[in-house]
Coordinates of C-alpha atoms and ligand atoms in Angstrom, one line a residue:
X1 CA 83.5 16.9 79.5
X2 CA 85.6 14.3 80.6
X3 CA 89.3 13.5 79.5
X4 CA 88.0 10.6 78.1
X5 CA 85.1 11.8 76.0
X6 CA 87.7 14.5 75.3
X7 CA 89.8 11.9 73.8
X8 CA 87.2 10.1 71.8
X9 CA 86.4 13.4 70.2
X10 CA 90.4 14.7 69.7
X11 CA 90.8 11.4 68.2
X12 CA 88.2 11.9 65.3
X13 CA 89.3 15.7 65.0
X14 CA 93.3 15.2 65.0
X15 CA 93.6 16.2 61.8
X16 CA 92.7 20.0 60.2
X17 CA 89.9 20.1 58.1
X18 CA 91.8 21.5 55.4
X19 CA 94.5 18.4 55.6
X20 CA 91.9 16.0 55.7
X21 CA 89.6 17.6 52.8
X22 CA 92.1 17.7 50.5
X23 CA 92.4 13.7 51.1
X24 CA 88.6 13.7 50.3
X25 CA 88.7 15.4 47.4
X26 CA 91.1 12.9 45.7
X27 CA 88.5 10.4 45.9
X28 CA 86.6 10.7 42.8
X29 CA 84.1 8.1 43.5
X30 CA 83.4 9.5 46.9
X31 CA 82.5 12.5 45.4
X32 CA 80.3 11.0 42.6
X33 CA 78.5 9.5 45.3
X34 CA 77.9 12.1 47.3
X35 CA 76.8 14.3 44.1
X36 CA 74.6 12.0 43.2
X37 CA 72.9 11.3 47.0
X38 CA 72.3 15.1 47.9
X39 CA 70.8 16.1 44.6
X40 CA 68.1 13.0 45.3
X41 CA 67.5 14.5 48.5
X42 CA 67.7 18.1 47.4
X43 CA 65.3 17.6 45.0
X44 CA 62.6 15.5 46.6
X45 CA 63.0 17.7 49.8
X46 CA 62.0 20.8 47.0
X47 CA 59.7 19.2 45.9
X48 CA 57.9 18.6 49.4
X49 CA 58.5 21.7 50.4
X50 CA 57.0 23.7 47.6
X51 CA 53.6 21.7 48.3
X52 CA 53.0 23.3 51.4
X53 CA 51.8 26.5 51.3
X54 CA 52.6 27.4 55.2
X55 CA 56.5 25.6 55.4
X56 CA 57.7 29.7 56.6
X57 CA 55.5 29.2 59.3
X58 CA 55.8 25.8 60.0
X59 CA 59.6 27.1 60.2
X60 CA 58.7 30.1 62.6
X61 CA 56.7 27.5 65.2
X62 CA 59.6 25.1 64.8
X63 CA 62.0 28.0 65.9
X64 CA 59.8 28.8 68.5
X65 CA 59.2 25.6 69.9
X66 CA 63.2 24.7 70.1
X67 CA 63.4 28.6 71.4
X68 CA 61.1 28.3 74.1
X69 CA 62.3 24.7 75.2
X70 CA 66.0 26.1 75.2
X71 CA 65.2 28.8 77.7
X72 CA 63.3 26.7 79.6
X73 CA 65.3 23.1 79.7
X74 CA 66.1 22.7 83.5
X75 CA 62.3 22.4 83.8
X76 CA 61.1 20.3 81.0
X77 CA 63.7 18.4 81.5
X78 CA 62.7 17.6 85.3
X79 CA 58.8 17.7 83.8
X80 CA 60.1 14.5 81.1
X81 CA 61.7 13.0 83.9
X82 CA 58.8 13.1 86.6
X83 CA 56.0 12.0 83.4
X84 CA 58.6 9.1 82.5
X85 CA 59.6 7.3 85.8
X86 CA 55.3 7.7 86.8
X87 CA 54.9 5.1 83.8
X88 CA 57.6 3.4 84.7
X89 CA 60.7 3.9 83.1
X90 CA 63.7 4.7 84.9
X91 CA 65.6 7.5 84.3
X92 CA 69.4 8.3 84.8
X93 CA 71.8 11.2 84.1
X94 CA 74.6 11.5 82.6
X95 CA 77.4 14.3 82.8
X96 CA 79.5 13.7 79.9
X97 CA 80.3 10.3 77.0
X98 CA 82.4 8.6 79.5
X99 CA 79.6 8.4 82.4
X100 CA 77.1 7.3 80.0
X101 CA 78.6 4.6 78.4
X102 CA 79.1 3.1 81.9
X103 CA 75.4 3.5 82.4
X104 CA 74.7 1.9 79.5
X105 CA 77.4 -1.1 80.1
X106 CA 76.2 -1.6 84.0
X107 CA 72.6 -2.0 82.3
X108 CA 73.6 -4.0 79.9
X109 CA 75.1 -6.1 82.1
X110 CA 72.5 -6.1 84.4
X111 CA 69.9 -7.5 81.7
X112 CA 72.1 -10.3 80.3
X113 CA 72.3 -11.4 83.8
X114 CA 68.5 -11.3 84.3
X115 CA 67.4 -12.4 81.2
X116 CA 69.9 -15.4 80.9
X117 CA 71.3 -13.8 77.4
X118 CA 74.4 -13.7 75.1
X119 CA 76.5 -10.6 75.0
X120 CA 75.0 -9.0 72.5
X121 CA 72.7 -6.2 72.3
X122 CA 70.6 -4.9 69.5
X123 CA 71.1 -1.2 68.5
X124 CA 68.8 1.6 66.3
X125 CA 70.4 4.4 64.7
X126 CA 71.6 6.9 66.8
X127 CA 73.8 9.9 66.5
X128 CA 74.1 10.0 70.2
X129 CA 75.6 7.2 70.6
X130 CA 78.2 7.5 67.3
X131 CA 79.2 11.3 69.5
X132 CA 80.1 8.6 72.5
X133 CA 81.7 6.3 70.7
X134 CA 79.4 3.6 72.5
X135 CA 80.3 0.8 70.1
X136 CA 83.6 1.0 70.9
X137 CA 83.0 1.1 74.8
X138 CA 80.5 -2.0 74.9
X139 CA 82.9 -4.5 72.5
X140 CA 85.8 -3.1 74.8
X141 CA 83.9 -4.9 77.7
X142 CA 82.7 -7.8 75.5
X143 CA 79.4 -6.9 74.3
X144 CA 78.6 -7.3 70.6
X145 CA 76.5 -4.2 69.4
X146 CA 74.3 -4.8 66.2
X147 CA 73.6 -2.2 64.1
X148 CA 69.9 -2.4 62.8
X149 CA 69.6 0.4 60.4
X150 CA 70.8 -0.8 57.1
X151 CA 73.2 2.2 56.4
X152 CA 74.8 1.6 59.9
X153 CA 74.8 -1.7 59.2
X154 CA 77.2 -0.8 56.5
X155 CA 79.2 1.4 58.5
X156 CA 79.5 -1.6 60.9
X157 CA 80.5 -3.9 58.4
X158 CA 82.8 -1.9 56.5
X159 CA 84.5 -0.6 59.6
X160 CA 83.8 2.4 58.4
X161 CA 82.7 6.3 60.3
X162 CA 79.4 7.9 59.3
X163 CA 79.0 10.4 56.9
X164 CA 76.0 11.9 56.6
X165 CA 73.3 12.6 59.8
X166 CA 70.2 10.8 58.2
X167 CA 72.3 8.9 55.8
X168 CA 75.4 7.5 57.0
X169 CA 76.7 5.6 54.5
X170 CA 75.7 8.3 51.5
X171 CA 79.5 8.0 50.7
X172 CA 79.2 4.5 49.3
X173 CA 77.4 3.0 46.2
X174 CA 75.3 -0.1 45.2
X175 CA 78.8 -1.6 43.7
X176 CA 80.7 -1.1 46.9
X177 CA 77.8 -2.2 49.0
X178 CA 77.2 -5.4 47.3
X179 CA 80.9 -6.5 47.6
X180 CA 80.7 -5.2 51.5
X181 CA 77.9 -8.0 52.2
X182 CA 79.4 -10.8 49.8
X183 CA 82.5 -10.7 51.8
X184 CA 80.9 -9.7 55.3
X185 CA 78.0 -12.2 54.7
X186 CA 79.6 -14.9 52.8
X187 CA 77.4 -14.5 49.8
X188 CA 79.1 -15.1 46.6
X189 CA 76.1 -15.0 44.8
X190 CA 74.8 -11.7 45.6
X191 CA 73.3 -9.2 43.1
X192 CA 73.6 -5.9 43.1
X193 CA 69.8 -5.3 43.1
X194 CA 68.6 -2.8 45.7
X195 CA 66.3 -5.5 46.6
X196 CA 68.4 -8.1 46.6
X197 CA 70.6 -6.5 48.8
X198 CA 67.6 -4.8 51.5
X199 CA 67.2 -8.9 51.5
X200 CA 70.5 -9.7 52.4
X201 CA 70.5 -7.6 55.3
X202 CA 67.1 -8.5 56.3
X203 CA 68.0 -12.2 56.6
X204 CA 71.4 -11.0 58.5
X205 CA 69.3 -9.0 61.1
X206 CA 65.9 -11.2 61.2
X207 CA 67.4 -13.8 62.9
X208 CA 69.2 -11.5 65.4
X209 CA 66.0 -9.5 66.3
X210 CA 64.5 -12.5 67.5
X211 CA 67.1 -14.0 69.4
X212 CA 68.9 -10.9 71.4
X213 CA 66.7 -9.5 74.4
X214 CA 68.1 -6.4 75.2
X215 CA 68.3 -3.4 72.4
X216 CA 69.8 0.0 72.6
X217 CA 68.1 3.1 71.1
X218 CA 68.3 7.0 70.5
X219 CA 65.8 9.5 70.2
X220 CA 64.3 11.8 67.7
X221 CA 62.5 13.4 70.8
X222 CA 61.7 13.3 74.5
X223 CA 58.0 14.6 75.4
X224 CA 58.3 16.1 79.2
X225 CA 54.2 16.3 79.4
X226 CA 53.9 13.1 79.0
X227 CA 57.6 11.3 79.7
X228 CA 57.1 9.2 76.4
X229 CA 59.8 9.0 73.7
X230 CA 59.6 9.4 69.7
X231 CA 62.3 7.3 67.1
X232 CA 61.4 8.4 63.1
X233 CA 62.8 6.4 60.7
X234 CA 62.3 5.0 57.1
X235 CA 63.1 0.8 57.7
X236 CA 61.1 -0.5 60.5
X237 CA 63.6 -2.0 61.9
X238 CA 64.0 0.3 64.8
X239 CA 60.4 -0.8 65.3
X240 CA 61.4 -4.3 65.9
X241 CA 63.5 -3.2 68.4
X242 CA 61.1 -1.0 70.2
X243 CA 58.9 -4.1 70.7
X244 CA 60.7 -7.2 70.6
X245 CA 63.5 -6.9 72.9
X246 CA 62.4 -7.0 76.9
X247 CA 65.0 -4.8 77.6
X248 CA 65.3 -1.3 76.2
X249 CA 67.9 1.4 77.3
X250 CA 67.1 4.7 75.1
X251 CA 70.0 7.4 75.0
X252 CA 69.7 11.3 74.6
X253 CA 70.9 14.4 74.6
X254 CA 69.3 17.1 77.0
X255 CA 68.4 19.0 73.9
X256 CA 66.0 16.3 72.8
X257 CA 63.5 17.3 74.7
X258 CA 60.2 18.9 73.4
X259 CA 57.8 20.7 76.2
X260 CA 53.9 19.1 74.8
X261 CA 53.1 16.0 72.9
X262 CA 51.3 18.9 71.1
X263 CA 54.7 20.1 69.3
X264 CA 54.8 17.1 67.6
X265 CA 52.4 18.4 65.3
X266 CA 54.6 20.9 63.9
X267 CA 58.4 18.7 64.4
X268 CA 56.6 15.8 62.2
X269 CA 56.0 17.7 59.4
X270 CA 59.0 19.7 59.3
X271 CA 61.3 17.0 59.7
X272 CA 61.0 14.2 57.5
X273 CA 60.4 16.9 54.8
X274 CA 63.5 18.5 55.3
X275 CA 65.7 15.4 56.0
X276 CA 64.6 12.7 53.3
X277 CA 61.8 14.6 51.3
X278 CA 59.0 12.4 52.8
X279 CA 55.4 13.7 53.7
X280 CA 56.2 11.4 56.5
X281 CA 58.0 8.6 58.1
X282 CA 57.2 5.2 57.2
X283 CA 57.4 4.3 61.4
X284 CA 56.9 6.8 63.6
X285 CA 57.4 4.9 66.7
X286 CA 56.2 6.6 70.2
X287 CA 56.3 4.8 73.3
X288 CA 55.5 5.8 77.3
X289 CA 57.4 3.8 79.9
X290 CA 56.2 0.1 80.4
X291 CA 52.7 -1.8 79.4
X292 CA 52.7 -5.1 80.8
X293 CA 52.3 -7.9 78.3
X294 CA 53.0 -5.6 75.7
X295 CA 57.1 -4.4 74.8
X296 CA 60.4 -3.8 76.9
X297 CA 59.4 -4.5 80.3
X298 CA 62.3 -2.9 81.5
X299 CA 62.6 0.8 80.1
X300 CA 65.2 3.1 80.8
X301 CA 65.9 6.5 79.8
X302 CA 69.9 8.1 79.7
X303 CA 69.9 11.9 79.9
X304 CA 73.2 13.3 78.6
X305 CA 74.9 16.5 78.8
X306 CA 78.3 16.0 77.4
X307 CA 79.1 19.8 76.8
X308 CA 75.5 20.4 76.2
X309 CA 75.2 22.8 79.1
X310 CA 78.0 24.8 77.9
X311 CA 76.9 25.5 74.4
X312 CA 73.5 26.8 76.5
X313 CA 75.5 29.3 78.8
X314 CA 76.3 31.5 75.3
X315 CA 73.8 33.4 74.2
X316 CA 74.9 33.2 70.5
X317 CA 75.9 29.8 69.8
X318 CA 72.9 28.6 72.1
X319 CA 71.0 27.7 68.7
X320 CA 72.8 25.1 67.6
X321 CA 70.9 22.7 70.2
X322 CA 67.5 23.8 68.6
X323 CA 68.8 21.7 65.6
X324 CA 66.7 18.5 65.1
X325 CA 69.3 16.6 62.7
X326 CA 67.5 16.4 59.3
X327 CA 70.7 16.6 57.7
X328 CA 69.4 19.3 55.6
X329 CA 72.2 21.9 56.0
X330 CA 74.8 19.4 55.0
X331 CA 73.1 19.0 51.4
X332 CA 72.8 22.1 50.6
X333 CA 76.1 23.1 51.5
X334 CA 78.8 23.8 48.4
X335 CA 82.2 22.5 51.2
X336 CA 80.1 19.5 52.0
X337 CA 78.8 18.7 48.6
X338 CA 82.8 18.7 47.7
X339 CA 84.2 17.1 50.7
X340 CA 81.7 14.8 52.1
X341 CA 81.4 13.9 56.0
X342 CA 84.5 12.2 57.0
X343 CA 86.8 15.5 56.0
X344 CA 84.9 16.9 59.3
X345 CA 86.8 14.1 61.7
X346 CA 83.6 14.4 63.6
X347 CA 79.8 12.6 63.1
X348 CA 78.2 15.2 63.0
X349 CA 79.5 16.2 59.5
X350 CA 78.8 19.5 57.6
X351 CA 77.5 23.0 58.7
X352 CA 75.9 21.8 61.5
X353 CA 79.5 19.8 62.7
X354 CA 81.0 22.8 61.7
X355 CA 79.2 24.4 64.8
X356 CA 78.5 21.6 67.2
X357 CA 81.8 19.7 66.9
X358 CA 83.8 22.7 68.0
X359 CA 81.6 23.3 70.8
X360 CA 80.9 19.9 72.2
X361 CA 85.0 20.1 72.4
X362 CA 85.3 23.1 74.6
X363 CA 87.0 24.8 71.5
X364 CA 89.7 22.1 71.6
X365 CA 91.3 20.6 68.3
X366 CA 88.4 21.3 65.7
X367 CA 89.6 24.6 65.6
X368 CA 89.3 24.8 61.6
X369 CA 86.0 23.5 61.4
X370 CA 84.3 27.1 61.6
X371 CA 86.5 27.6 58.7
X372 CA 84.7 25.3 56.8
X373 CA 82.2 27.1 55.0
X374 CA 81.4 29.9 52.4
X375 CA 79.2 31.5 54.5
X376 CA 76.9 31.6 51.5
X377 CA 74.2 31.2 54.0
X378 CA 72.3 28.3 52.4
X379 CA 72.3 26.0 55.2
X380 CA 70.6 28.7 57.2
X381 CA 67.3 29.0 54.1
X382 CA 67.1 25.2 54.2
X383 CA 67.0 24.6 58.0
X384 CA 63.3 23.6 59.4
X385 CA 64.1 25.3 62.6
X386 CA 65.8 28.6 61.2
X387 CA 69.0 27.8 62.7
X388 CA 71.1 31.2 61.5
X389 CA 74.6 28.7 61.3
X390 CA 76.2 32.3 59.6
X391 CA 75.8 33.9 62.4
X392 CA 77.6 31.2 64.9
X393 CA 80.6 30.4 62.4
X394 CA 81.7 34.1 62.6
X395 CA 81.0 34.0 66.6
X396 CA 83.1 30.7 66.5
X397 CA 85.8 32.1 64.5
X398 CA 85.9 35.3 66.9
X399 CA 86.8 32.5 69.7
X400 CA 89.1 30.3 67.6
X401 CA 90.8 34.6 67.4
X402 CA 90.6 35.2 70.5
X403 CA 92.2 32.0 71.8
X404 CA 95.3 32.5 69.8
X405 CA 96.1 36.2 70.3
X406 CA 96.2 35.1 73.4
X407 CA 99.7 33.7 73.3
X408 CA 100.6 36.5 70.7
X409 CA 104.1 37.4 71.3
X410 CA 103.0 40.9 70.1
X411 CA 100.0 40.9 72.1
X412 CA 102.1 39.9 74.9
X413 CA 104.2 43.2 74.3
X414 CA 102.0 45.6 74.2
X415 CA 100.3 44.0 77.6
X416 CA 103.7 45.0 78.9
X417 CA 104.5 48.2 77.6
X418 CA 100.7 49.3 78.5
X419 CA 101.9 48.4 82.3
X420 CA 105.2 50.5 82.1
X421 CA 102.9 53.0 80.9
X422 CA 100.4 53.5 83.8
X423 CA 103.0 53.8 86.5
X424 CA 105.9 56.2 86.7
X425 CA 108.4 54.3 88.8
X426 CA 107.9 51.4 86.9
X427 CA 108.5 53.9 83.4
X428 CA 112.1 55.3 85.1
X429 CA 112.9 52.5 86.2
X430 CA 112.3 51.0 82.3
X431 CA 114.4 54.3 80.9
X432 CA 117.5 53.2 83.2
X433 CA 117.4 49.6 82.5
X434 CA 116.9 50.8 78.6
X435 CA 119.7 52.8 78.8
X436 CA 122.2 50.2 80.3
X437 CA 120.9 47.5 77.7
X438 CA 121.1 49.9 74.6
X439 CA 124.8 51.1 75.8
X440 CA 126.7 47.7 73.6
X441 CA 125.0 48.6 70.3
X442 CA 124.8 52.7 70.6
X443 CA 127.3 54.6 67.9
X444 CA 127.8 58.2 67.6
X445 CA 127.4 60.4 64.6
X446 CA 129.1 63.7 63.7
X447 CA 126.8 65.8 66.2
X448 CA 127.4 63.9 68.8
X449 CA 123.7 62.2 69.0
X450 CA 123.7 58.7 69.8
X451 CA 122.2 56.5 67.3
X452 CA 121.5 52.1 66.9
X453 CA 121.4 51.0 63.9
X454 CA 121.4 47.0 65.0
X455 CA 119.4 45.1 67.4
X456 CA 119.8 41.1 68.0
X457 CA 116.8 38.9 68.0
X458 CA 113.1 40.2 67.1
X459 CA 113.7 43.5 68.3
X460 CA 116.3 43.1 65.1
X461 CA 112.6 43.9 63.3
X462 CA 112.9 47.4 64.2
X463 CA 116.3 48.5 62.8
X464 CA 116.4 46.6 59.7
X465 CA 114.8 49.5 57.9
X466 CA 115.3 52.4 60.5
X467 CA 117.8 53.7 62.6
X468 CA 116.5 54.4 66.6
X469 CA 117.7 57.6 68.6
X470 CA 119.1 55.8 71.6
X471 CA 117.7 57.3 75.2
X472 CA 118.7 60.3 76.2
X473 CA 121.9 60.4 78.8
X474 CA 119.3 62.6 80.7
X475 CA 115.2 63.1 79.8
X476 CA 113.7 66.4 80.5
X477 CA 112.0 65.7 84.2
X478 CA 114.9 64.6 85.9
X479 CA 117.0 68.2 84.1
X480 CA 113.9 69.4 85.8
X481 CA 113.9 67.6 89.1
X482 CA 117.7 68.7 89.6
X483 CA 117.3 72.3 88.3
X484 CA 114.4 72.7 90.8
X485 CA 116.9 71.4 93.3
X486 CA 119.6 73.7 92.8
X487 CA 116.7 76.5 93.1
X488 CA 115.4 75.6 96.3
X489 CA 119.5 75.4 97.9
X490 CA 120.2 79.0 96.6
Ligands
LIG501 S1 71.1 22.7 61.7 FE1 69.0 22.8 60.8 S2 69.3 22.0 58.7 FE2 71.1 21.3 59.8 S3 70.7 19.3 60.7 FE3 70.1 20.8 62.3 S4 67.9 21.2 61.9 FE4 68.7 20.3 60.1

């Protein structure tokens, strides 16, 4: 990962997790909210779930699929690429956040230049491009990104950082919304109806859809058989930008990738159940390079690593890209039900951030986030594709271990000591620099033995509960050495 993607990330994670939960749980309305939004989503996801009598084996094929497509990416992923250019998209890749935002911006560019535009681009939800910090990157340059999802809308608005995976803005209410868009919108008159304010934000982005060419997507999934790409989502309004823009520039992690149009079977019913309690998605929105007459004429397709390839060297933690981010794991779990997203200094919040974060990072800052759980193990019951999140918080603690005895002073010692040890001119010579050393704080007692009862510093550790024999004038081989000496001249 770059030193610039590295920043983005340290930037979001400079804080513990401890420091900045205890922030969090200060705010009593941000936890009201967030009570209130995961027991919604708990209990309609239950309620979905219980219907269908096969969900342990829809959760086996899920695992399965993401198993099979893990051990197999470099080829699916050339397989996507291959199906996706031959129906003419175009498709780049990108080593880390910093190279793909440049992509992106060079495109960008590119198509306000072609297509005689503003700067302004149109954008659909997407994790991805929270992880890259995108947003900032294009307004750095002078390109105005619009959020079209309505709770990134809000997080847009508000200046705000995403909470939740499926539900971004689950950390604010109807109150705090409404006052948002009468101050962001200039609408003093604003109720605080739900449908007043879905119509609020409809008149905001309607007139935007239909004026800004070029729009900026994610991806649910990427199907290598046939190169085509899949966005689920509740509001339609990714739809609009699927098919009204003429320009489309979809971003996505290697790990989207799914090997047959086949597995969608199984990844559609498993993930709207487990991320918003839905038998399905209101828009599920699939689409295959370029048709002319008909959507984006110019399609591409960003492929982005950005630490991906490391998390898929270890054979433990190598799970964590199976996840399809349904959000499921954080409402289940009793830190983030307390805490809520922000507390994780990351966007991807919860158990799941609690494993990726870390990782994406290279094990840098974010240190405390495998910390951040009970290990009660719900997160790993709830997850569609039997992510065991346990088991990679304990091999992620083991690391964030490892990384600090490191620089253990103690460790340090005994690395020493253990080296003395294995040779013998290196343990006399040790004995006679001892002996000099030890010679300023040695005292006698009545015998004659020689005794230190002080030392300075942290060797002070040792003798302030217990006296040390000093080293012997002479040890017992080199008696030895000179008695066999005196034999051999007689
Ligand atoms: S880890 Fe599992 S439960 Fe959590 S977001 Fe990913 S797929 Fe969903």
């Amino acid at each position: 990962m770059s030193s610039e993607a590295l920043n983005i990330l340290n930037h979001r994670a400079s804080q513990s997790f401890a420091t900045a939960a205890e922030r969090s749980l200060e705010d009593t309305q941000l936890r009201k909210n967030l009570r209130h939004a995961a027991t919604v989503i708990q209990t309609k996801r239950g309620r979905m779930v219980a219907e269908m009598p096969d969900w342990q084996e829809l959760r086996t094929s899920g695992e399965a699929i993401r198993h099979h497509t893990m051990e197999n990416l470099d080829i699916y992923l050339e397989q996507f690429e291959e199906a996706c250019t031959k129906a003419g998209g175009v498709v780049h890749w990108a080593r880390d956040a910093e190279e793909a935002c440049s992509i992106v911006l060079r495109l960008t560019r590119e198509a306000i230049a072609r297509e005689g535009a503003s700067n302004e681009v149109l954008k659909i939800k997407s994790m991805t491009t929270e992880e890259i910090g995108l947003n900032r990157a294009l307004e750095a340059e002078g390109v105005h990104p619009y959020e079209t999802d309505l709770a990134e809308l809000i997080i847009q608005l508000g200046q705000d950082e995403p909470s939740h995976l499926v539900v971004p803005a689950l950390h604010k209410n109807r109150e705090q919304i409404r006052e948002l868009f009468m101050h962001e919108m200039n609408l003093p008159e604003l109720g605080e109806d739900p449908q007043e304010l879905a119509s609020a934000a409809r008149t905001f982005l309607r007139e935007r859809f239909l004026r800004v060419p070029i729009a900026i997507s994610g991806a649910n999934f990427l199907i290598a058989e046939t190169g085509g790409v899949c966005i689920v989502e509740s509001e339609g309004n990714g739809r609009m930008c699927l098919t009204l823009p003429n320009t489309l520039i979809t971003i996505a992690g290697i790990d989207k990738v799914l090997p047959r149009f086949q597995d969608l079977e199984v990844m559609l019913q498993i993930l709207p159940r487990s991320a918003t309690g839905e038998r399905m998605n209101p828009y599920n929105s699939l689409w295959t390079g370029v048709w002319p007459g008909d959507g984006p004429q110019n399609f591409h397709v960003i492929l982005m690593d950005n630490g991906r390839s490391n998390i898929l060297a270890d054979a433990v933690s190598r799970q964590t890209l199976h996840c399809i981010r349904c959000g499921a794991c954080q409402n289940t779990c009793p830190v983030y039900q307390q805490t809520g997203g922000h507390a994780y200094g990351s966007v991807y919040a919860g158990p799941i951030g609690a494993i990726l974060t870390p990782q994406l990072m290279q094990m840098q800052a974010a240190e405390t986030l495998p910390y951040a759980s009970s290990l009660c193990g719900a997160c790993y019951e709830v997850c569609p594709v039997k992510i065991n999140i346990p088991e990679v918080l304990v091999h992620l603690r083991n690391k964030v271990v490892e990384k600090r005895s490191a620089l253990n002073p103690e460790k340090l010692t005994m690395k020493a000591v253990a080296s003395v040890f294995r040779s013998e001119g290196r343990f006399r010579a040790a004995v006679r620099l001892g002996r000099v050393a030890e010679r300023p704080f040695e005292h006698a007692d009545g015998g004659g033995q020689k005794w230190i009862s002080w030392l300075p510093g942290l060797l002070g550790g040792w003798t302030n509960t217990r006296d040390l024999r000093a080293i012997p004038g002479e040890s017992f081989r080199e008696w030895w050495d000179k008695r066999k000496k005196k034999v051999n001249l007689r």
